[in-house]
């Protein structure tokens, strides 16, 4: 159970290898089992086209995506380390930045924290550009204020849903 001074954090989940929906669903359950952390709500699953560094579709399998809201007593750095441990437990091997992956967990926001440290930037630097993050986040927290960017509802109005659809098993 998180302590009273716990922060609300948002985490994006994605997978495009080895039965992606299974990885994402298991990771959603595992997020609620992190120390001093409670899973508040999870988004529906979405399918998104994999994109490369140039923003164009990449020649790899589609992603299964979701977003979770947590209440956590972990610091941003502690939560990031816990997320990276979950990725590793799902077989994630860090290599090429735009490569397919069994599980990708991105810390999007941690309360009102704004950080720019090596390996950790909050809010996530590409959050406002990613429909596969903003649309699921809008489903569960449309009024969430992203520090320095605005409310999720308004941010989604700047993006279209190209390449994004509901996940169907």
Coordinates of N, CA, C and O in Angstrom, one line a residue:
X1 N 0.8 -1.2 0.0 CA 0.0 0.0 0.0 C 0.9 1.2 0.0 O 1.8 1.3 0.8
X2 N 0.6 2.2 -0.9 CA 1.4 3.4 -0.9 C 1.2 4.3 0.3 O 0.1 4.3 0.9
X3 N 2.2 5.0 0.7 CA 2.1 5.9 1.8 C 1.2 7.1 1.5 O 0.9 7.4 0.3
X4 N 0.8 7.9 2.5 CA -0.1 9.0 2.2 C 0.5 10.1 1.3 O -0.2 10.7 0.6
X5 N 1.8 10.2 1.3 CA 2.5 11.2 0.4 C 2.8 10.7 -1.0 O 3.6 11.2 -1.7
X6 N 2.1 9.6 -1.3 CA 2.4 9.0 -2.6 C 2.0 9.9 -3.8 O 1.1 10.7 -3.6
X7 N 2.6 9.7 -4.9 CA 2.3 10.4 -6.1 C 1.5 9.6 -7.1 O 1.6 8.4 -7.1
X8 N 0.8 10.3 -7.9 CA 0.1 9.6 -9.0 C 1.1 9.6 -10.2 O 1.6 10.6 -10.6
X9 N 1.3 8.4 -10.7 CA 2.2 8.2 -11.9 C 1.5 7.5 -13.0 O 0.6 6.7 -12.8
X10 N 1.9 7.9 -14.2 CA 1.4 7.2 -15.4 C 2.5 6.5 -16.1 O 3.6 7.0 -16.2
X11 N 2.2 5.2 -16.5 CA 3.2 4.4 -17.2 C 2.6 3.9 -18.5 O 1.5 3.4 -18.5
X12 N 3.4 4.0 -19.6 CA 3.0 3.5 -20.9 C 3.6 2.1 -21.0 O 4.7 1.9 -20.6
X13 N 2.8 1.2 -21.6 CA 3.2 -0.2 -21.8 C 3.1 -0.5 -23.3 O 2.2 -0.1 -24.0
X14 N 4.1 -1.2 -23.8 CA 4.1 -1.6 -25.2 C 4.9 -2.9 -25.4 O 5.8 -3.2 -24.7
X15 N 4.4 -3.7 -26.4 CA 5.1 -4.9 -26.8 C 4.7 -5.3 -28.2 O 3.6 -5.0 -28.6
X16 N 5.7 -5.8 -28.9 CA 5.4 -6.3 -30.3 C 6.1 -7.6 -30.6 O 6.3 -7.9 -31.8
X17 N 6.5 -8.3 -29.6 CA 7.1 -9.6 -29.7 C 6.5 -10.7 -28.8 O 6.0 -10.3 -27.7
X18 N 6.5 -11.9 -29.3 CA 6.2 -13.0 -28.4 C 4.8 -12.9 -27.7 O 4.8 -12.8 -26.5
X19 N 3.8 -12.8 -28.4 CA 2.4 -12.6 -27.9 C 2.3 -11.3 -27.1 O 2.2 -11.3 -25.9
X20 N 2.3 -10.2 -27.8 CA 2.4 -8.9 -27.1 C 1.3 -8.6 -26.1 O 1.6 -8.1 -25.1
X21 N 0.1 -9.0 -26.4 CA -1.0 -8.7 -25.4 C -0.8 -9.5 -24.1 O -1.2 -8.9 -23.1
X22 N -0.2 -10.6 -24.2 CA 0.1 -11.4 -22.9 C 1.1 -10.6 -22.1 O 0.9 -10.4 -20.9
X23 N 2.2 -10.1 -22.7 CA 3.2 -9.3 -22.0 C 2.6 -8.1 -21.4 O 2.8 -7.8 -20.2
X24 N 1.7 -7.4 -22.1 CA 1.2 -6.2 -21.6 C 0.2 -6.4 -20.5 O 0.2 -5.8 -19.4
X25 N -0.7 -7.4 -20.6 CA -1.6 -7.7 -19.5 C -0.9 -8.2 -18.3 O -1.3 -7.8 -17.2
X26 N 0.1 -9.0 -18.4 CA 0.9 -9.5 -17.2 C 1.6 -8.3 -16.6 O 1.6 -8.2 -15.3
X27 N 2.2 -7.4 -17.4 CA 2.9 -6.3 -16.8 C 1.9 -5.4 -16.1 O 2.2 -4.8 -15.1
X28 N 0.7 -5.2 -16.6 CA -0.3 -4.4 -15.9 C -0.6 -4.9 -14.5 O -0.6 -4.2 -13.5
X29 N -0.7 -6.3 -14.4 CA -0.9 -6.9 -13.1 C 0.3 -6.7 -12.2 O 0.2 -6.4 -11.0
X30 N 1.5 -6.8 -12.8 CA 2.7 -6.7 -12.0 C 3.0 -5.3 -11.5 O 3.6 -5.1 -10.5
X31 N 2.5 -4.3 -12.3 CA 2.7 -2.9 -11.8 C 2.0 -2.7 -10.4 O 2.5 -2.0 -9.6
X32 N 0.9 -3.3 -10.2 CA 0.2 -3.2 -9.0 C 0.8 -4.0 -7.8 O 0.4 -3.8 -6.7
X33 N 1.8 -4.8 -8.1 CA 2.5 -5.6 -7.1 C 3.9 -4.9 -6.7 O 4.6 -5.5 -5.9
X34 N 4.2 -3.8 -7.4 CA 5.5 -3.1 -7.0 C 5.4 -2.6 -5.6 O 4.3 -2.3 -5.1
X35 N 6.5 -2.5 -4.9 CA 6.5 -2.1 -3.5 C 5.9 -0.7 -3.4 O 6.1 0.2 -4.3
X36 N 5.1 -0.4 -2.3 CA 4.6 0.9 -2.0 C 3.8 1.5 -3.2 O 3.8 2.7 -3.4
X37 N 3.2 0.6 -4.0 CA 2.5 1.0 -5.2 C 1.2 0.3 -5.4 O 1.0 -0.8 -5.0
X38 N 0.2 1.1 -5.9 CA -1.2 0.5 -6.1 C -1.6 0.9 -7.5 O -1.4 2.0 -8.0
X39 N -2.1 -0.1 -8.3 CA -2.6 0.2 -9.6 C -4.0 0.8 -9.4 O -4.9 0.2 -8.8
X40 N -4.2 2.0 -10.0 CA -5.4 2.7 -9.9 C -6.4 2.3 -11.0 O -7.6 2.0 -10.8
X41 N -5.9 2.3 -12.2 CA -6.7 2.1 -13.4 C -5.8 1.7 -14.6 O -4.7 2.2 -14.7
X42 N -6.3 0.9 -15.5 CA -5.6 0.5 -16.7 C -6.5 0.8 -17.9 O -7.7 0.7 -17.8
X43 N -5.8 1.2 -19.0 CA -6.6 1.6 -20.2 C -6.9 0.3 -20.9 O -6.3 -0.8 -20.7
X44 N -7.8 0.4 -21.9 CA -8.0 -0.7 -22.9 C -6.7 -0.9 -23.7 O -5.8 0.0 -23.7
X45 N -6.5 -2.0 -24.3 CA -5.4 -2.3 -25.2 C -5.6 -1.7 -26.6 O -6.8 -1.7 -27.1
X46 N -4.6 -1.2 -27.1 CA -4.6 -0.6 -28.5 C -3.6 -1.3 -29.3 O -2.5 -1.8 -28.8
X47 N -3.8 -1.4 -30.6 CA -2.8 -1.8 -31.6 C -2.3 -0.6 -32.3 O -3.1 0.3 -32.7
X48 N -1.0 -0.5 -32.4 CA -0.4 0.7 -33.2 C 0.7 0.1 -34.1 O 1.3 -0.9 -33.9
X49 N 0.8 0.8 -35.2 CA 1.8 0.5 -36.2 C 3.2 0.9 -35.6 O 3.3 2.0 -35.0
X50 N 4.2 0.0 -35.8 CA 5.5 0.4 -35.3 C 6.1 1.5 -36.2 O 5.9 1.5 -37.4
X51 N 6.7 2.4 -35.5 CA 7.4 3.5 -36.3 C 8.9 3.6 -36.0 O 9.3 3.2 -35.0
X52 N 9.6 4.1 -37.0 CA 11.0 4.2 -36.8 C 11.4 5.6 -36.4 O 10.5 6.5 -36.1
X53 N 12.7 5.9 -36.3 CA 13.2 7.2 -35.8 C 12.7 8.4 -36.7 O 12.6 9.5 -36.2
X54 N 12.4 8.1 -38.0 CA 11.9 9.2 -38.9 C 10.4 9.4 -38.8 O 9.8 10.2 -39.5
X55 N 9.7 8.6 -37.9 CA 8.3 8.8 -37.7 C 7.4 8.0 -38.7 O 6.2 8.0 -38.7
X56 N 8.1 7.3 -39.7 CA 7.4 6.5 -40.6 C 7.3 5.1 -40.2 O 8.0 4.6 -39.3
X57 N 6.3 4.3 -40.7 CA 6.1 2.9 -40.3 C 7.4 2.1 -40.5 O 8.1 2.3 -41.5
X58 N 7.7 1.3 -39.5 CA 8.9 0.5 -39.5 C 8.5 -1.0 -39.9 O 7.4 -1.4 -39.6
X59 N 9.5 -1.7 -40.5 CA 9.2 -3.1 -41.0 C 9.3 -4.0 -39.8 O 10.3 -4.8 -39.7
X60 N 8.3 -4.0 -38.9 CA 8.3 -4.9 -37.7 C 6.9 -5.1 -37.3 O 6.0 -4.3 -37.8
X61 N 6.6 -6.0 -36.4 CA 5.2 -6.3 -36.0 C 4.6 -5.1 -35.3 O 5.2 -4.2 -34.7
X62 N 3.2 -5.0 -35.4 CA 2.5 -3.9 -34.7 C 2.7 -4.1 -33.2 O 2.9 -5.2 -32.7
X63 N 2.5 -3.0 -32.5 CA 2.6 -3.0 -31.1 C 1.2 -3.1 -30.4 O 0.2 -2.7 -30.9
X64 N 1.2 -3.8 -29.2 CA 0.1 -3.7 -28.3 C 0.5 -2.7 -27.3 O 1.6 -2.8 -26.7
X65 N -0.4 -1.7 -27.1 CA -0.1 -0.6 -26.1 C -1.2 -0.4 -25.1 O -2.4 -0.8 -25.4
X66 N -0.8 0.1 -24.0 CA -1.8 0.4 -22.9 C -1.1 1.5 -22.0 O 0.1 1.7 -22.1
X67 N -1.9 2.1 -21.1 CA -1.4 3.0 -20.1 C -2.0 2.6 -18.8 O -3.1 2.2 -18.7
X68 N -1.2 2.8 -17.7 CA -1.7 2.5 -16.3 C -1.4 3.7 -15.5 O -0.4 4.4 -15.6
X69 N -2.4 4.0 -14.6 CA -2.2 5.0 -13.6 C -1.9 4.3 -12.2 O -2.6 3.4 -11.9
X70 N -0.9 4.8 -11.6 CA -0.5 4.2 -10.3 C -0.5 5.2 -9.2 O -0.4 6.4 -9.5
X71 N -0.6 4.8 -8.0 CA -0.4 5.6 -6.8 C 0.9 5.0 -6.2 O 0.8 3.8 -5.9
X72 N 2.0 5.7 -6.1 CA 3.2 5.1 -5.6 C 4.0 6.0 -4.6 O 4.0 7.2 -4.7
X73 N 4.6 5.3 -3.7 CA 5.5 6.0 -2.7 C 6.9 5.9 -3.2 O 7.8 6.4 -2.5
X74 N 7.1 5.3 -4.4 CA 8.5 5.2 -4.9 C 8.9 6.5 -5.5 O 8.0 7.2 -6.1
X75 N 10.1 6.9 -5.4 CA 10.6 8.1 -6.1 C 10.6 7.9 -7.6 O 10.5 6.7 -8.0
X76 N 10.7 8.9 -8.4 CA 10.8 8.7 -9.9 C 11.9 7.7 -10.3 O 11.7 6.8 -11.1
X77 N 13.1 7.9 -9.7 CA 14.2 7.0 -10.0 C 13.9 5.6 -9.6 O 14.2 4.6 -10.3
X78 N 13.4 5.4 -8.4 CA 13.0 4.1 -7.9 C 12.0 3.4 -8.8 O 12.1 2.2 -9.1
X79 N 11.0 4.2 -9.2 CA 10.0 3.6 -10.0 C 10.6 3.2 -11.4 O 10.3 2.2 -11.9
X80 N 11.4 4.1 -12.0 CA 12.1 3.7 -13.2 C 12.9 2.4 -13.1 O 12.8 1.6 -14.0
X81 N 13.6 2.3 -12.0 CA 14.4 1.1 -11.8 C 13.5 -0.2 -11.7 O 13.8 -1.2 -12.3
X82 N 12.3 0.0 -11.1 CA 11.4 -1.1 -10.9 C 10.8 -1.5 -12.3 O 10.6 -2.6 -12.6
X83 N 10.5 -0.4 -13.1 CA 10.0 -0.7 -14.5 C 11.0 -1.4 -15.3 O 10.7 -2.3 -16.1
X84 N 12.3 -1.0 -15.2 CA 13.3 -1.7 -16.0 C 13.5 -3.1 -15.6 O 13.8 -4.0 -16.4
X85 N 13.3 -3.4 -14.3 CA 13.4 -4.8 -13.8 C 12.3 -5.6 -14.3 O 12.5 -6.8 -14.7
X86 N 11.1 -5.0 -14.4 CA 9.9 -5.7 -15.0 C 10.2 -6.0 -16.5 O 9.9 -7.1 -17.0
X87 N 10.7 -5.0 -17.2 CA 11.1 -5.2 -18.6 C 12.1 -6.4 -18.8 O 11.8 -7.3 -19.6
X88 N 13.1 -6.5 -17.9 CA 14.1 -7.5 -18.0 C 13.4 -8.9 -17.7 O 13.7 -9.9 -18.3
X89 N 12.5 -8.9 -16.7 CA 11.8 -10.2 -16.4 C 10.9 -10.7 -17.6 O 10.7 -11.9 -17.6
X90 N 10.6 -9.8 -18.4 CA 9.8 -10.2 -19.6 C 10.7 -10.4 -20.8 O 10.2 -10.5 -22.0
X91 N 12.0 -10.5 -20.6 CA 12.9 -10.8 -21.7 C 13.4 -9.6 -22.5 O 14.1 -9.8 -23.5
X92 N 13.2 -8.4 -22.0 CA 13.7 -7.2 -22.7 C 15.2 -7.2 -22.7 O 15.8 -7.2 -21.6
X93 N 15.8 -7.0 -23.8 CA 17.2 -6.8 -23.9 C 17.5 -5.5 -24.6 O 17.0 -5.3 -25.7
X94 N 18.1 -4.6 -23.9 CA 18.3 -3.3 -24.5 C 19.4 -3.3 -25.6 O 20.5 -3.9 -25.4
X95 N 19.0 -2.8 -26.7 CA 19.9 -2.8 -27.9 C 19.6 -1.6 -28.7 O 19.5 -0.5 -28.2
X96 N 19.3 -1.9 -30.0 CA 18.9 -0.8 -30.9 C 17.6 -0.1 -30.4 O 16.7 -0.7 -29.9
X97 N 17.7 1.2 -30.4 CA 16.6 2.0 -29.8 C 15.2 1.8 -30.4 O 14.2 1.8 -29.8
X98 N 15.2 1.6 -31.7 CA 13.9 1.4 -32.4 C 13.6 0.0 -32.8 O 12.7 -0.3 -33.6
X99 N 14.2 -1.0 -32.1 CA 14.0 -2.4 -32.4 C 12.7 -2.9 -31.8 O 12.2 -2.4 -30.8
X100 N 12.2 -4.1 -32.3 CA 11.1 -4.7 -31.6 C 11.4 -5.1 -30.2 O 12.6 -5.3 -29.9
X101 N 10.4 -5.2 -29.4 CA 10.7 -5.6 -27.9 C 9.5 -6.4 -27.3 O 8.4 -6.2 -27.7
X102 N 9.9 -7.2 -26.4 CA 8.9 -8.0 -25.7 C 8.1 -7.1 -24.7 O 7.0 -7.4 -24.5
X103 N 8.8 -6.1 -24.1 CA 8.1 -5.2 -23.2 C 8.8 -3.9 -23.1 O 10.0 -3.9 -22.9
X104 N 8.1 -2.8 -23.3 CA 8.6 -1.5 -23.1 C 7.8 -0.7 -22.1 O 6.5 -0.7 -22.3
X105 N 8.3 -0.3 -21.0 CA 7.6 0.5 -20.0 C 8.2 1.9 -19.9 O 9.4 2.0 -19.6
X106 N 7.4 2.9 -20.2 CA 7.9 4.3 -20.1 C 7.2 5.0 -19.0 O 5.9 5.0 -18.9
X107 N 8.0 5.6 -18.1 CA 7.4 6.5 -17.0 C 7.0 7.8 -17.7 O 7.9 8.5 -18.2
X108 N 5.8 8.1 -17.7 CA 5.3 9.3 -18.4 C 5.3 10.5 -17.5 O 5.7 11.6 -17.9
X109 N 4.6 10.4 -16.4 CA 4.6 11.4 -15.4 C 4.7 10.8 -14.0 O 4.3 9.6 -13.8
X110 N 5.1 11.6 -13.0 CA 5.2 11.2 -11.6 C 4.8 12.4 -10.8 O 5.6 13.3 -10.6
X111 N 3.5 12.5 -10.5 CA 3.0 13.7 -9.8 C 3.3 14.9 -10.6 O 3.1 14.9 -11.9
X112 N 3.7 16.0 -10.0 CA 4.0 17.3 -10.7 C 5.5 17.4 -11.0 O 6.0 18.5 -11.3
X113 N 6.2 16.3 -10.8 CA 7.7 16.3 -11.0 C 8.1 16.7 -12.4 O 7.6 16.1 -13.4
X114 N 9.0 17.6 -12.5 CA 9.7 17.9 -13.8 C 11.2 17.7 -13.6 O 11.8 18.2 -12.6
X115 N 11.7 16.8 -14.4 CA 13.1 16.4 -14.2 C 13.8 16.3 -15.6 O 13.2 16.0 -16.6
X116 N 15.1 16.6 -15.6 CA 15.9 16.4 -16.8 C 17.3 15.9 -16.3 O 18.2 16.7 -16.2
X117 N 17.3 14.6 -16.1 CA 18.6 14.0 -15.6 C 19.0 12.9 -16.6 O 18.2 12.5 -17.4
X118 N 20.2 12.5 -16.5 CA 20.6 11.4 -17.4 C 19.8 10.2 -17.2 O 19.6 9.7 -16.1
X119 N 19.1 9.7 -18.2 CA 18.3 8.5 -18.1 C 16.9 8.7 -17.6 O 16.2 7.7 -17.6
X120 N 16.6 9.9 -17.2 CA 15.2 10.1 -16.7 C 14.8 11.6 -17.0 O 15.4 12.5 -16.4
X121 N 13.8 11.7 -17.8 CA 13.2 13.0 -18.1 C 11.7 12.9 -17.8 O 11.0 12.0 -18.3
X122 N 11.2 13.9 -17.0 CA 9.8 13.9 -16.7 C 9.2 15.3 -16.9 O 9.9 16.3 -16.5
X123 N 8.1 15.4 -17.5 CA 7.3 14.4 -18.2 C 8.1 13.7 -19.3 O 9.1 14.3 -19.8
X124 N 7.7 12.6 -19.8 CA 8.4 11.9 -20.8 C 8.5 12.8 -22.0 O 7.5 13.4 -22.4
X125 N 9.7 12.9 -22.6 CA 9.9 14.0 -23.6 C 9.1 13.8 -24.9 O 8.8 14.8 -25.6
X126 N 8.6 12.7 -25.3 CA 7.8 12.5 -26.5 C 6.4 12.2 -26.2 O 5.6 11.8 -27.2
X127 N 5.9 12.4 -25.0 CA 4.6 12.1 -24.6 C 3.5 12.8 -25.5 O 2.6 12.1 -26.0
X128 N 3.7 14.0 -25.8 CA 2.7 14.8 -26.5 C 2.7 14.5 -28.0 O 1.8 14.9 -28.7
X129 N 3.7 13.7 -28.5 CA 3.7 13.3 -29.9 C 3.2 12.0 -30.2 O 3.1 11.6 -31.4
X130 N 2.8 11.2 -29.2 CA 2.5 9.8 -29.4 C 1.1 9.5 -29.2 O 0.6 9.4 -28.0
X131 N 0.4 9.2 -30.3 CA -1.1 8.9 -30.1 C -1.3 7.6 -29.4 O -2.3 7.4 -28.7
X132 N -0.3 6.6 -29.5 CA -0.4 5.3 -28.9 C -0.2 5.4 -27.4 O -0.5 4.5 -26.6
X133 N 0.2 6.6 -26.9 CA 0.2 6.9 -25.4 C -0.9 7.8 -25.0 O -1.6 7.5 -24.0
X134 N -1.2 8.9 -25.8 CA -2.2 9.8 -25.4 C -3.6 9.3 -25.4 O -4.4 9.6 -24.6
X135 N -3.9 8.5 -26.5 CA -5.3 8.0 -26.6 C -5.6 7.1 -25.4 O -6.7 7.2 -24.8
X136 N -4.8 6.1 -25.1 CA -5.1 5.2 -23.9 C -5.1 6.0 -22.6 O -5.9 5.8 -21.8
X137 N -4.2 7.0 -22.5 CA -4.2 7.9 -21.3 C -5.5 8.7 -21.2 O -6.1 8.8 -20.1
X138 N -6.0 9.2 -22.3 CA -7.3 9.9 -22.4 C -8.4 9.0 -21.9 O -9.3 9.5 -21.2
X139 N -8.4 7.7 -22.2 CA -9.4 6.8 -21.8 C -9.6 6.7 -20.3 O -10.7 6.5 -19.8
X140 N -8.5 6.9 -19.6 CA -8.5 6.7 -18.1 C -8.3 8.0 -17.3 O -8.6 8.0 -16.1
X141 N -7.7 9.0 -17.9 CA -7.4 10.2 -17.2 C -7.4 11.4 -18.1 O -6.4 12.1 -18.3
X142 N -8.6 11.8 -18.7 CA -8.6 12.9 -19.6 C -8.3 14.2 -19.0 O -7.8 15.1 -19.8
X143 N -8.5 14.4 -17.8 CA -8.2 15.7 -17.1 C -6.8 15.8 -16.5 O -6.5 16.8 -15.9
X144 N -6.1 14.7 -16.6 CA -4.7 14.7 -16.0 C -3.9 15.8 -16.6 O -3.8 16.0 -17.8
X145 N -3.3 16.6 -15.7 CA -2.5 17.7 -16.1 C -1.0 17.2 -16.3 O -0.4 16.7 -15.3
X146 N -0.5 17.4 -17.5 CA 0.9 17.0 -17.7 C 1.7 18.3 -17.5 O 1.6 19.3 -18.2
X147 N 2.6 18.2 -16.5 CA 3.4 19.5 -16.2 C 4.1 20.1 -17.5 O 4.8 19.4 -18.2
X148 N 3.8 21.3 -17.7 CA 4.3 22.1 -18.8 C 3.7 21.9 -20.1 O 4.1 22.5 -21.1
X149 N 2.8 20.9 -20.2 CA 2.2 20.6 -21.5 C 0.7 20.8 -21.6 O 0.1 21.2 -22.6
X150 N 0.0 20.6 -20.5 CA -1.5 20.8 -20.5 C -2.2 19.5 -20.1 O -1.6 18.5 -19.8
X151 N -3.5 19.6 -20.3 CA -4.4 18.4 -20.0 C -4.4 17.4 -21.1 O -4.3 17.8 -22.3
X152 N -4.5 16.1 -20.7 CA -4.4 15.1 -21.7 C -5.5 15.3 -22.8 O -5.2 15.1 -24.0
X153 N -6.7 15.6 -22.4 CA -7.8 15.8 -23.3 C -7.4 16.8 -24.4 O -7.6 16.6 -25.6
X154 N -6.8 17.9 -24.1 CA -6.4 18.9 -25.1 C -5.2 18.4 -25.9 O -5.1 18.7 -27.1
X155 N -4.3 17.7 -25.3 CA -3.1 17.2 -26.0 C -3.6 16.2 -27.1 O -3.0 16.2 -28.2
X156 N -4.6 15.4 -26.8 CA -5.0 14.4 -27.9 C -5.7 15.1 -29.0 O -5.7 14.6 -30.2
X157 N -6.2 16.3 -28.8 CA -6.9 17.1 -29.9 C -5.9 17.5 -31.0 O -6.2 17.9 -32.1
X158 N -4.6 17.5 -30.6 CA -3.5 17.9 -31.5 C -3.0 16.8 -32.4 O -2.3 17.0 -33.3
X159 N -3.5 15.6 -32.1 CA -3.0 14.4 -32.8 C -4.2 13.7 -33.4 O -5.3 13.8 -33.0
X160 N -3.9 13.0 -34.5 CA -4.9 12.1 -35.1 C -4.7 10.7 -34.6 O -3.7 10.4 -34.0
X161 N -5.6 9.8 -35.0 CA -5.5 8.4 -34.5 C -4.9 7.5 -35.6 O -5.1 6.3 -35.6
X162 N -4.2 8.0 -36.6 CA -3.7 7.3 -37.7 C -2.8 6.1 -37.2 O -1.9 6.4 -36.3
X163 N -3.0 4.9 -37.7 CA -2.2 3.8 -37.3 C -2.6 3.2 -35.9 O -1.9 2.4 -35.4
X164 N -3.7 3.6 -35.3 CA -4.1 3.2 -34.0 C -5.5 2.6 -34.0 O -6.4 3.2 -34.7
X165 N -5.7 1.5 -33.4 CA -7.0 0.9 -33.3 C -7.1 0.1 -32.0 O -6.1 -0.2 -31.4
X166 N -8.3 -0.3 -31.7 CA -8.5 -1.2 -30.5 C -7.9 -2.5 -30.8 O -7.9 -3.0 -31.9
X167 N -7.3 -3.1 -29.7 CA -6.7 -4.4 -29.8 C -7.7 -5.5 -29.8 O -8.7 -5.4 -29.0
X168 N -7.6 -6.4 -30.8 CA -8.6 -7.5 -30.8 C -7.7 -8.8 -30.8 O -6.9 -9.0 -31.6
X169 N -8.0 -9.6 -29.8 CA -7.3 -10.9 -29.7 C -7.7 -11.9 -30.8 O -8.8 -11.9 -31.3

